CSV table of C-alpha atoms in Angstrom, one decimal:
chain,number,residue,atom,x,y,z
I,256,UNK,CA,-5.2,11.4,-5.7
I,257,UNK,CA,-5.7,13.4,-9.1
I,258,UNK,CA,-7.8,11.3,-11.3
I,259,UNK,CA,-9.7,13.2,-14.6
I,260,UNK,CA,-12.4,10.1,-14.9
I,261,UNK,CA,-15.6,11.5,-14.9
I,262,UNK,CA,-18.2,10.2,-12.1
I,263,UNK,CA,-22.0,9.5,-12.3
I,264,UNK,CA,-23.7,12.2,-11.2
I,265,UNK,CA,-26.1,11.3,-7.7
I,266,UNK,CA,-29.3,12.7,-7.6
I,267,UNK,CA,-29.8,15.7,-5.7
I,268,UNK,CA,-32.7,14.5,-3.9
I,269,UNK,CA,-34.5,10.9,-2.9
I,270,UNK,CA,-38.0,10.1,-1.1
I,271,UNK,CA,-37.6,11.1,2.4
I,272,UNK,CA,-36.4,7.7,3.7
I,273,UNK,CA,-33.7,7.8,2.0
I,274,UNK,CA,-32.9,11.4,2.4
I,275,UNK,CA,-29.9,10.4,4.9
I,276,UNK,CA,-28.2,8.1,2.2
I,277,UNK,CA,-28.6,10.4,-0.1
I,278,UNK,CA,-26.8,13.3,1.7
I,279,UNK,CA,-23.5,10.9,2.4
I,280,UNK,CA,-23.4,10.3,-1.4
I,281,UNK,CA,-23.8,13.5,-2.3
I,282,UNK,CA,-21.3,14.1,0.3
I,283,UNK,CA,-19.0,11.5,-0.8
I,284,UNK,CA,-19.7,12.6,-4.7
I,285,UNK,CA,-18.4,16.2,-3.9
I,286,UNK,CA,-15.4,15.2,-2.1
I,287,UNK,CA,-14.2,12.4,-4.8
I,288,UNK,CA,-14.8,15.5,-7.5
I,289,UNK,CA,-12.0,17.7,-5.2
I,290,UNK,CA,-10.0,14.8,-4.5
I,291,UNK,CA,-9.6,13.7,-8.2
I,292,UNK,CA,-8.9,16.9,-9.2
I,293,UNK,CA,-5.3,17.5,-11.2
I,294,UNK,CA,-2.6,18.8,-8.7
I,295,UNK,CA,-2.3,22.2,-8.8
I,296,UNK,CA,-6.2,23.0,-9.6
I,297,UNK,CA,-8.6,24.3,-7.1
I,298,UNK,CA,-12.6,23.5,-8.5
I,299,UNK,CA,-14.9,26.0,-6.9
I,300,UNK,CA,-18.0,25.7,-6.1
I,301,UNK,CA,-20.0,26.6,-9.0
I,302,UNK,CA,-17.4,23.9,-11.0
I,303,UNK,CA,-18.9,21.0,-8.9
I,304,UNK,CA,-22.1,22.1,-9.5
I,305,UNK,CA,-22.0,22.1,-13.0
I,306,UNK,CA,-19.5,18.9,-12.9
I,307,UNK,CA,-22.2,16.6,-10.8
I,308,UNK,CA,-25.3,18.0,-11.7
I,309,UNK,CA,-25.9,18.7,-7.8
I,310,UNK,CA,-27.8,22.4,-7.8
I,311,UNK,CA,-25.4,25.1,-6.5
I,312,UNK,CA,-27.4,25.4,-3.3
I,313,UNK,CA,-26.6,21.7,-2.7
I,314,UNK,CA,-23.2,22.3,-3.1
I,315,UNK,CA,-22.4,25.2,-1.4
I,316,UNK,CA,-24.6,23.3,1.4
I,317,UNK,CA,-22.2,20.0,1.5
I,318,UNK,CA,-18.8,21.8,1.0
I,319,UNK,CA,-19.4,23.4,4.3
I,320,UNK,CA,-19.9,20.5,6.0
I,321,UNK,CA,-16.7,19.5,4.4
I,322,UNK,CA,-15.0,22.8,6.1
I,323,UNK,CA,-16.4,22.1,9.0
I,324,UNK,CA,-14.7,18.6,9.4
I,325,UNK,CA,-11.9,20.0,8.5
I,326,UNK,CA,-10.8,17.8,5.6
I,327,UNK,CA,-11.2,20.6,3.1
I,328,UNK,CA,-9.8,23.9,2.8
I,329,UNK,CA,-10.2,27.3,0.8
I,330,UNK,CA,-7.7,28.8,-1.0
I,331,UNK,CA,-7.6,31.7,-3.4
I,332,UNK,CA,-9.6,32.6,-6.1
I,333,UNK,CA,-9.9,30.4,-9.2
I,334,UNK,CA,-11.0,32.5,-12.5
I,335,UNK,CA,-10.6,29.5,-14.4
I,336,UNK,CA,-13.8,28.5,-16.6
I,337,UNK,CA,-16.2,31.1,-15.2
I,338,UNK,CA,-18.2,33.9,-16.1
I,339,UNK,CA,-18.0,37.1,-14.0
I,340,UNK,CA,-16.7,37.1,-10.6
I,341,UNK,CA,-14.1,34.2,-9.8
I,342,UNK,CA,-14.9,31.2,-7.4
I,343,UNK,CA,-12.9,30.6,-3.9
I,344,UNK,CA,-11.1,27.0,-4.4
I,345,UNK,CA,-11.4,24.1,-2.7
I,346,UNK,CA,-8.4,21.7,-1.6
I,347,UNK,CA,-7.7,18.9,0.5
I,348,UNK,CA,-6.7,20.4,3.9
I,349,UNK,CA,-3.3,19.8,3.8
I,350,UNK,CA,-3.2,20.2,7.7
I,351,UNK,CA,-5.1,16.5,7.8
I,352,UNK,CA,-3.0,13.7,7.2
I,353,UNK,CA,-3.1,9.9,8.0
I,354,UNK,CA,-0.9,7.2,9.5
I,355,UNK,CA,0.7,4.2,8.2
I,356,UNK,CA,2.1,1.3,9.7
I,357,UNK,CA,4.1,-1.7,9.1
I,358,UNK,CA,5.1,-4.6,11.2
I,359,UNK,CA,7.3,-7.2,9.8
I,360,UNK,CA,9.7,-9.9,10.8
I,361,UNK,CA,12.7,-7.4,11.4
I,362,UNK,CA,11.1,-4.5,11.9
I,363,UNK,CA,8.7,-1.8,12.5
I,364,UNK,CA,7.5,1.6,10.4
I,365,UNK,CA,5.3,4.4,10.6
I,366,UNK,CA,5.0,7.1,8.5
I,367,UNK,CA,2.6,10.5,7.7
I,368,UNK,CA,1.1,11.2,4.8
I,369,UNK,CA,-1.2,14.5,4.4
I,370,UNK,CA,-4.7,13.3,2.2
I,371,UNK,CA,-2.8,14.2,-0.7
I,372,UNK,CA,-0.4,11.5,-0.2
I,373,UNK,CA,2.6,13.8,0.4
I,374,UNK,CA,4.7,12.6,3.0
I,375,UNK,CA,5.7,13.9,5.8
I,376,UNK,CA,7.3,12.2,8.3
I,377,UNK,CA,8.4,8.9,8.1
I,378,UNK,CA,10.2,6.2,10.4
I,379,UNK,CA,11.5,2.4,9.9
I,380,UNK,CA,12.8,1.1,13.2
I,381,UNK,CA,15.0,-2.7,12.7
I,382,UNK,CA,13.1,-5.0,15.6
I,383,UNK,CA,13.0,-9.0,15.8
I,384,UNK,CA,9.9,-10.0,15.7
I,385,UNK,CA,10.0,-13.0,14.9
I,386,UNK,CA,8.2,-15.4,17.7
I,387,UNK,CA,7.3,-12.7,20.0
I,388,UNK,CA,4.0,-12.3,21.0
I,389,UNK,CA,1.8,-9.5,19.7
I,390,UNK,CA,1.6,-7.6,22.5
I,391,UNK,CA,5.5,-5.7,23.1
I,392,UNK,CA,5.7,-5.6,19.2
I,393,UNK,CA,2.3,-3.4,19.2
I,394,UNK,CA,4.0,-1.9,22.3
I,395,UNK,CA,6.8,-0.7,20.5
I,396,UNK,CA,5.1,0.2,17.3
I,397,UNK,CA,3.0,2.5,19.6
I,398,UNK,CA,5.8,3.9,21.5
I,399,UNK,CA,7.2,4.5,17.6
I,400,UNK,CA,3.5,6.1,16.3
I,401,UNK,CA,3.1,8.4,19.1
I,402,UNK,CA,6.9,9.6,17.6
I,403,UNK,CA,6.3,10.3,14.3
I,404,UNK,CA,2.4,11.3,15.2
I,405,UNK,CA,3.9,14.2,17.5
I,406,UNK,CA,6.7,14.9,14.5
I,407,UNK,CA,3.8,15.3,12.3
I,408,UNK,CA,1.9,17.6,14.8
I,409,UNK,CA,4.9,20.1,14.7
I,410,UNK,CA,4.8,20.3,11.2
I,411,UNK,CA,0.8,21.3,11.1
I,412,UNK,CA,-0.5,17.8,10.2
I,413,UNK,CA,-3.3,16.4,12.7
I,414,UNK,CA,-3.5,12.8,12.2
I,415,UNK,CA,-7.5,11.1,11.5
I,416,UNK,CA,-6.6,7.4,10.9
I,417,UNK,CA,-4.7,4.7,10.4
I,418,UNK,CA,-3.5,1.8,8.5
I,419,UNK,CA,-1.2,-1.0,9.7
I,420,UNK,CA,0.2,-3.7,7.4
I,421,UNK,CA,1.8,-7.0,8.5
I,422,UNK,CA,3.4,-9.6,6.3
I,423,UNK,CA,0.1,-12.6,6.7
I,424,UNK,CA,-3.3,-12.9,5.7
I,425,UNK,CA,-5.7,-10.6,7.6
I,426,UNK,CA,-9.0,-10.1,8.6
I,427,UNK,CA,-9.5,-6.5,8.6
I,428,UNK,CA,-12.9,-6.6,9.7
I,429,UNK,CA,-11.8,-8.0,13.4
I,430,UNK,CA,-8.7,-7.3,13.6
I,431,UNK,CA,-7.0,-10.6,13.2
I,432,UNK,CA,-3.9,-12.0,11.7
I,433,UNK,CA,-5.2,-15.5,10.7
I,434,UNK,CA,-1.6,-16.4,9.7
I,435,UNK,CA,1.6,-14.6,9.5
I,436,UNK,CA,3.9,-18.1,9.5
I,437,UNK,CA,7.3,-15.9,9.7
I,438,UNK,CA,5.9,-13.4,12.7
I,439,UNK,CA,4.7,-17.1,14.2
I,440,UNK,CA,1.4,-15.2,14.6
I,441,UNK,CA,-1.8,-17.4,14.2
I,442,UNK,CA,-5.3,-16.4,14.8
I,443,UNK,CA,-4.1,-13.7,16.5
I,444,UNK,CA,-6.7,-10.2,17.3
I,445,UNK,CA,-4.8,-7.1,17.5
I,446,UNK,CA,-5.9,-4.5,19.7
I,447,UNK,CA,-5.6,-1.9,17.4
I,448,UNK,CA,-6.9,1.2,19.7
I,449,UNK,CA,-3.8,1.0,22.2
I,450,UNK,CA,-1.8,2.2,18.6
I,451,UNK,CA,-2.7,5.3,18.5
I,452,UNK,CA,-6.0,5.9,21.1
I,453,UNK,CA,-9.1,8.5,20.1
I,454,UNK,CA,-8.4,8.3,16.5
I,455,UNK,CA,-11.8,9.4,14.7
I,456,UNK,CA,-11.3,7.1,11.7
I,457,UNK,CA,-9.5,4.6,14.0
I,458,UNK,CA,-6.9,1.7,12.4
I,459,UNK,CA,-7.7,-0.5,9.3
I,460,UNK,CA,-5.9,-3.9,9.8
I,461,UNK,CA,-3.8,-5.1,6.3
I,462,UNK,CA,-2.2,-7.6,4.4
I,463,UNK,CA,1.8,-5.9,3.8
I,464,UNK,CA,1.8,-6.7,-0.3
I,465,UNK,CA,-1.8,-5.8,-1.0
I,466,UNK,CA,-0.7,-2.2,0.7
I,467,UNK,CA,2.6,-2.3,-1.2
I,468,UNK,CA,0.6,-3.1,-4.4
I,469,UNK,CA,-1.6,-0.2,-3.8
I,470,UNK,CA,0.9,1.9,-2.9
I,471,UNK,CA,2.4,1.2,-6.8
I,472,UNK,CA,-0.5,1.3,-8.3
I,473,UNK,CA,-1.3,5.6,-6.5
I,474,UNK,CA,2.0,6.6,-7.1
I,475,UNK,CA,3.8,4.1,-10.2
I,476,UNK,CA,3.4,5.0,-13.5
I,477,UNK,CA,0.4,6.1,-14.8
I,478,UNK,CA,-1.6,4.1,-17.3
I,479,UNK,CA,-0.6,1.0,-15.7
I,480,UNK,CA,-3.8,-1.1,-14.6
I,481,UNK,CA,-3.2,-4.9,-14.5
I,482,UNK,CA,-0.2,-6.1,-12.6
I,483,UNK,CA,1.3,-8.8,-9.9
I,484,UNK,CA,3.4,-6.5,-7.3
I,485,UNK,CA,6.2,-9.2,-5.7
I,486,UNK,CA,7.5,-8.0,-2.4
I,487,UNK,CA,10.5,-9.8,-1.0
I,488,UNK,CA,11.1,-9.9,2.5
I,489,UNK,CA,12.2,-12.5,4.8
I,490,UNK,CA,8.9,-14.0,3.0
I,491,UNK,CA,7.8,-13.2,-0.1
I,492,UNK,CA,4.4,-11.5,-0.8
I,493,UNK,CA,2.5,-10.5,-3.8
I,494,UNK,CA,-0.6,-8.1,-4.3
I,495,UNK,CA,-2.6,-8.2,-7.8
I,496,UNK,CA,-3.9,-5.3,-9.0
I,497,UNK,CA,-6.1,-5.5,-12.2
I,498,UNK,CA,-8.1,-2.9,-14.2
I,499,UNK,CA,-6.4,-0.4,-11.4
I,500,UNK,CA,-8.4,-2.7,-8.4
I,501,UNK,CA,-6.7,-4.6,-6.0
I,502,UNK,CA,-7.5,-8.1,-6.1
I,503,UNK,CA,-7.8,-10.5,-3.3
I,504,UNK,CA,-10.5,-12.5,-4.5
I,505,UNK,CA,-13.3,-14.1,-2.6
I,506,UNK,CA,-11.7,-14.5,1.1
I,507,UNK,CA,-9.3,-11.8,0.8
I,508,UNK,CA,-6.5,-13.8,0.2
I,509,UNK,CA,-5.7,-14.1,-3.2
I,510,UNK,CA,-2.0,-13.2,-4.3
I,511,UNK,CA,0.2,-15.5,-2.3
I,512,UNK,CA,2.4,-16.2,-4.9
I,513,UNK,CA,5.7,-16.3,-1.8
I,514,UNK,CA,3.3,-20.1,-1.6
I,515,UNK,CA,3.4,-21.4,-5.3
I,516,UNK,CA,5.4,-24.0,-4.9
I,517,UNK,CA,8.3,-24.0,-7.1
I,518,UNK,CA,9.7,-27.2,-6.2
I,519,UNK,CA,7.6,-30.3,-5.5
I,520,UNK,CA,11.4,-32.4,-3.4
I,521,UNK,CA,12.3,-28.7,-1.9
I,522,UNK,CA,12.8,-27.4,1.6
I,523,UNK,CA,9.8,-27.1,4.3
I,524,UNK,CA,8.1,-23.8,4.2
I,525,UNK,CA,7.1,-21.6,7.4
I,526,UNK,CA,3.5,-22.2,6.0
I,527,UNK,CA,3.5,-26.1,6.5
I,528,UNK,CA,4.0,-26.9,2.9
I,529,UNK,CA,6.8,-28.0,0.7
I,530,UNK,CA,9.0,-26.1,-1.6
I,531,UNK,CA,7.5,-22.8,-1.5
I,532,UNK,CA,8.8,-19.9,-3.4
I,533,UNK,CA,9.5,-18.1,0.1
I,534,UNK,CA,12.0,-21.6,0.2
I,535,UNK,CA,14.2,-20.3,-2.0
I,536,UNK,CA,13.8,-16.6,-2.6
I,537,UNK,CA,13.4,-15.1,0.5
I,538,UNK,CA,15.4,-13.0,2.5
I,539,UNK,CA,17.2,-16.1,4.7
I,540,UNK,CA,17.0,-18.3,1.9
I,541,UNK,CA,19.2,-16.4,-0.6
I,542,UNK,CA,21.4,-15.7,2.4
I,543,UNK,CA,21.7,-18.9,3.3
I,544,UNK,CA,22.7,-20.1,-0.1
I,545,UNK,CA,24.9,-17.5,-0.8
I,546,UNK,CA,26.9,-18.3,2.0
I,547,UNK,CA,25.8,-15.1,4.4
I,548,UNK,CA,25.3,-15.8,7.8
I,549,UNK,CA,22.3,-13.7,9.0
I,550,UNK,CA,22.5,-14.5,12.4
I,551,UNK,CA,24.3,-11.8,14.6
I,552,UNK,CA,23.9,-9.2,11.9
I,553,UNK,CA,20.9,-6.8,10.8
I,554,UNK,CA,18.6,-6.9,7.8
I,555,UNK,CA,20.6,-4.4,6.3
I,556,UNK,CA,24.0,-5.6,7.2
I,557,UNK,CA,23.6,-8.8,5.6
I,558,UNK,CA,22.3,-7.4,2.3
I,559,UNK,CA,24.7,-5.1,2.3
I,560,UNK,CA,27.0,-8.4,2.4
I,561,UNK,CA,25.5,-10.0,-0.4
I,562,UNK,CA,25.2,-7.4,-3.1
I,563,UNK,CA,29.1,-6.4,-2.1
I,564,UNK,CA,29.6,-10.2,-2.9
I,565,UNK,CA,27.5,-10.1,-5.8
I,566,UNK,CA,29.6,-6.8,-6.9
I,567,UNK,CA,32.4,-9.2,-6.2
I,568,UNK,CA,31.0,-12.1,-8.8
I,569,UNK,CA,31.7,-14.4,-5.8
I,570,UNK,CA,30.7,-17.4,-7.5
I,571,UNK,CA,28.0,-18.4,-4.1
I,572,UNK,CA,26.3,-15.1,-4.0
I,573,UNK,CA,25.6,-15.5,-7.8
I,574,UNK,CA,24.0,-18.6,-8.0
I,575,UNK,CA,22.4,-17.9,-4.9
I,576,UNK,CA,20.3,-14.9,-6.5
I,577,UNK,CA,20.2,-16.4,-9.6
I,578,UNK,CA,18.3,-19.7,-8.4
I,579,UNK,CA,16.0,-17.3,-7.0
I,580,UNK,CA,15.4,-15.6,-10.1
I,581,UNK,CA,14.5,-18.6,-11.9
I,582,UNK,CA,11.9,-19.9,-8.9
I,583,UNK,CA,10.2,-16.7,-8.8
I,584,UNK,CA,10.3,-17.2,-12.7
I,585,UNK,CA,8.4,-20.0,-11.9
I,586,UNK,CA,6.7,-18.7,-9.6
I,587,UNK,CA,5.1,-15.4,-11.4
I,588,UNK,CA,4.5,-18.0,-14.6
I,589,UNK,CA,2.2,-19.8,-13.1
I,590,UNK,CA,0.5,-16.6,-11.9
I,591,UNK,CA,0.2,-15.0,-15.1
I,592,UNK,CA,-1.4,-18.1,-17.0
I,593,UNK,CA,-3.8,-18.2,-14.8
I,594,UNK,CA,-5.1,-14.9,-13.8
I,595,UNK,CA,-3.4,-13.2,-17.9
I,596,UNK,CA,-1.1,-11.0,-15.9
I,597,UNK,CA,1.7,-9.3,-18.3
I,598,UNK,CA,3.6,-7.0,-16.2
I,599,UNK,CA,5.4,-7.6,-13.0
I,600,UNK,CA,6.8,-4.8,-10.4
I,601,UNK,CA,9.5,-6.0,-8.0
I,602,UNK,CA,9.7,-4.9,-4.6
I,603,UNK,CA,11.8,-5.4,-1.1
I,604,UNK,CA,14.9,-7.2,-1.9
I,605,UNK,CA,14.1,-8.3,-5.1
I,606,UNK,CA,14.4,-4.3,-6.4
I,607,UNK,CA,17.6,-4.3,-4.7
I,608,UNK,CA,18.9,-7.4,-6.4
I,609,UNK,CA,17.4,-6.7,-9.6
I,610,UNK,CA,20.7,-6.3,-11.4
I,611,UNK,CA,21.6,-9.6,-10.9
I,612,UNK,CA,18.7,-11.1,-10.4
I,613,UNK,CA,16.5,-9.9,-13.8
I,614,UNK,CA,18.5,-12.2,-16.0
I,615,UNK,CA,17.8,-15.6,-14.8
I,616,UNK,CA,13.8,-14.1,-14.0
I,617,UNK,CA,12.9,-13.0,-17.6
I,618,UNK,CA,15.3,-16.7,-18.6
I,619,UNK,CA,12.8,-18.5,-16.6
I,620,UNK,CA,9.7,-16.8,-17.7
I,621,UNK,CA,10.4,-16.8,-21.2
I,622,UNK,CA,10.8,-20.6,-20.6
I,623,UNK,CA,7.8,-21.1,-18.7
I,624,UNK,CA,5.1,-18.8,-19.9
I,625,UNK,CA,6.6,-17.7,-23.3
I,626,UNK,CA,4.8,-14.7,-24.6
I,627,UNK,CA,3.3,-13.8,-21.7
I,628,UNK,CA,5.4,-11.4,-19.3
I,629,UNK,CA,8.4,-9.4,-21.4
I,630,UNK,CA,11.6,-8.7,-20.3
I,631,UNK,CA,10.5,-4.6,-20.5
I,632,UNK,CA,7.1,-5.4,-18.6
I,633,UNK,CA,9.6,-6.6,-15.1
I,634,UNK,CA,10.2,-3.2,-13.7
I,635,UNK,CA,11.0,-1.9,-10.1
I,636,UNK,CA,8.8,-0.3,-7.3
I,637,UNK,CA,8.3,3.3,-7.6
I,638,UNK,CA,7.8,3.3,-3.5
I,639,UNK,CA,11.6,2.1,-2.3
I,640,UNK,CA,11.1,1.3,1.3
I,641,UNK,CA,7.8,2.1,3.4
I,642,UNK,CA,5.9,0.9,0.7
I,643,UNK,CA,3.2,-1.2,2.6
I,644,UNK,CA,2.8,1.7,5.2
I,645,UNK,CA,2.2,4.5,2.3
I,646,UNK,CA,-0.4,1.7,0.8
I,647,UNK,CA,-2.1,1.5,4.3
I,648,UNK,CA,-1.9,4.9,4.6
I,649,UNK,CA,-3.7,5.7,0.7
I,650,UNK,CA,-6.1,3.5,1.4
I,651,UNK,CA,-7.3,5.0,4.6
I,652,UNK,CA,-7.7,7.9,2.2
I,653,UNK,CA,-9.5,6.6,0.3
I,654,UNK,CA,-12.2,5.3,2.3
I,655,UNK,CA,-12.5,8.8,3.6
I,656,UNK,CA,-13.0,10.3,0.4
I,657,UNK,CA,-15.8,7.8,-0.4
I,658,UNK,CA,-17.8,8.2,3.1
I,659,UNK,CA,-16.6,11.8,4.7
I,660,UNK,CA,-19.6,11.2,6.4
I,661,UNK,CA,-17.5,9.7,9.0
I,662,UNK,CA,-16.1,12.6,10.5
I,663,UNK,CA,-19.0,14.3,11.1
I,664,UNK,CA,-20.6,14.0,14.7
């Protein structure tokens, strides 16, 4: 969460209709201050004040509504940059944490994050979930939440919200997946509650590479604002971030580069078109052209098969992964001459098969978009696996740094 940027200061009063908005962003201005703050330093009170331009009254006024929530804690003194007797500090309780979630085709995650993003329990459970209903795969990612939520509890961490991800265009705002072709899922409202029930921030409903993307930008390298984040699953996803904001453009949708279509005479795709990326660089794709037969074995089994055969240089596995390469090459080309994207971060399988697959990638996008995404600017996830559930998780965060109102009664 540490961030150094400065933030307007909010005025420490309004006319009295507007008294009650003013109080939540004062309330919000306070917490973002504490929540930005480089790890390891603890602002006091007196360093808000004179950070915001809020009066020290104010300050001391909001901070124990803060305490009182319980997403803030004391600890220590800080002498740091004060005159005379040194402040108490003020930290993100680390006793408060979040939950996120993930379903996808083959299976099922949850994990605990405190509000500082440290994790602290997390679970990925294989599943087919592919064509079953909604209803026993939220059953079972319940059965898994309650789990890690009561794993969580015996460390110290109380859980306030939740985020789940799911590989499909979302509406977070009811709860729907309007399409998740590979799940089979259309139009379909979650019941989010049954997850995890009494939750006082409740669950946030989002798109799996839009959380992975976010997840990269909180905890990749830092100075690193404008990128497309690829995840390859059994589909392929992508999440744009630019100037350090996610992007998903007017509907929310934006990013679906696993849907450029790569090639016009190709394969039907899960989506309804024709020669999707997903076609030939997904999960069952590269299997299936490399000559690994999924069926029978797990997610992990078979990619354990193919980068053994890759190891190998069997001659089907290579080509496999290399015609991948140069679709996504394709693929990300197109994306970055349109939206002036440079960078790329490769997640899922395609971090796993980066060794063989980078090659015929930066081939392909030297070919088709020379000049615009170098060889050095194609660089793996910093988040390995559970990165769409530590995404979901950040941004519930988030949200709660920028309206802690919410926990107040």
């Amino acid at each position: 969460m540490a961030n150094t940027a400065p933030a307007p200061a909010l005025p420490d009063a309004g006319s009295p209709g507007n008294m009650g908005d003013v109080r939540r962003s004062n309330l919000a201005l306070v917490m973002g201050r504490i929540a930005q703050a480089p790890s390891g330093s603890h602002l006091t009170r007196a360093q808000i004040a004179a950070s915001t331009g809020l009066t020290k009254a104010s300050v001391s006024s909001i901070v124990l509504d803060l305490l009182e929530t319980g997403i803030l804690r004391e600890i220590g003194l800080n002498p740091q940059g004060e005159r005379g007797r040194p402040g108490v500090g003020l930290e993100l309780n680390p006793a408060r944490g979040v939950m996120g979630m993930e379903i996808n085709v083959d299976y099922i995650a949850a994990g605990v994050t405190d509000l500082s993003g440290a994790v602290v329990v997390q679970e990925i459970r294989e599943r087919d979930n592919r064509g079953s209903e909604s209803a026993p795969v939220l059953a079972a990612l319940a059965a898994l939440a309650v789990e890690v939520r009561t794993a969580a509890l015996g460390k110290g961490v109380e859980v306030l919200g939740g985020g789940l991800a799911v590989p499909g265009l979302v509406d977070a705002g009811s709860a729907t997946v309007l399409a998740a072709p590979n799940l089979g899922w259309l139009d379909v409202e979650l019941d989010l509650d049954r997850l995890l029930p009494g939750l006082p921030l409740g669950i946030t409903l989002f798109n799996e590479a839009n959380a992975a993307a976010l997840a990269e930008l909180a905890r990749g390298p830092a100075g690193r604002h404008d990128f497309l984040y690829v995840s390859g699953e059994v589909g392929v996803g992508g999440g744009l971030v630019i100037r350090s904001e996610l992007f998903t453009g007017p509907e929310g949708h934006a990013g679906e580069v696993g849907h450029v279509v790569v090639d016009p005479a190709g394969s039907r795709c899960s989506c309804g078109g024709t020669g999707c990326l997903e076609t030939v660089a997904g999960q069952d794709a590269i299997f299936a052209a490399a000559g690994i037969a999924g069926k029978g074995k797990s997610r992990l089994e078979s990619m354990s098969a193919l980068v053994a055969a890759l190891a190998e240089d069997q001659p089907g596995a290579l080509r496999a992964v290399e015609r991948a390469g140069t679709s996504l090459g394709v693929a990300v080309a197109s994306t970055a001459r349109v939206l002036n994207i440079g960078a790329v971060v490769l997640g899922g399988h395609f971090a796993v098969l980066e060794r063989w697959l980078r090659p015929s990638l930066a081939e392909s996008l030297a070919r088709y978009a020379p000049g615009k995404v170098f060889p050095e600017h194609i660089t793996i996830a910093a988040v390995e696996e559970g990165g769409a559930l530590l995404g979901a998780a950040g941004s519930v965060v988030r949200s709660l740094v920028e309206a802690p109102h919410r926990l107040q009664h």
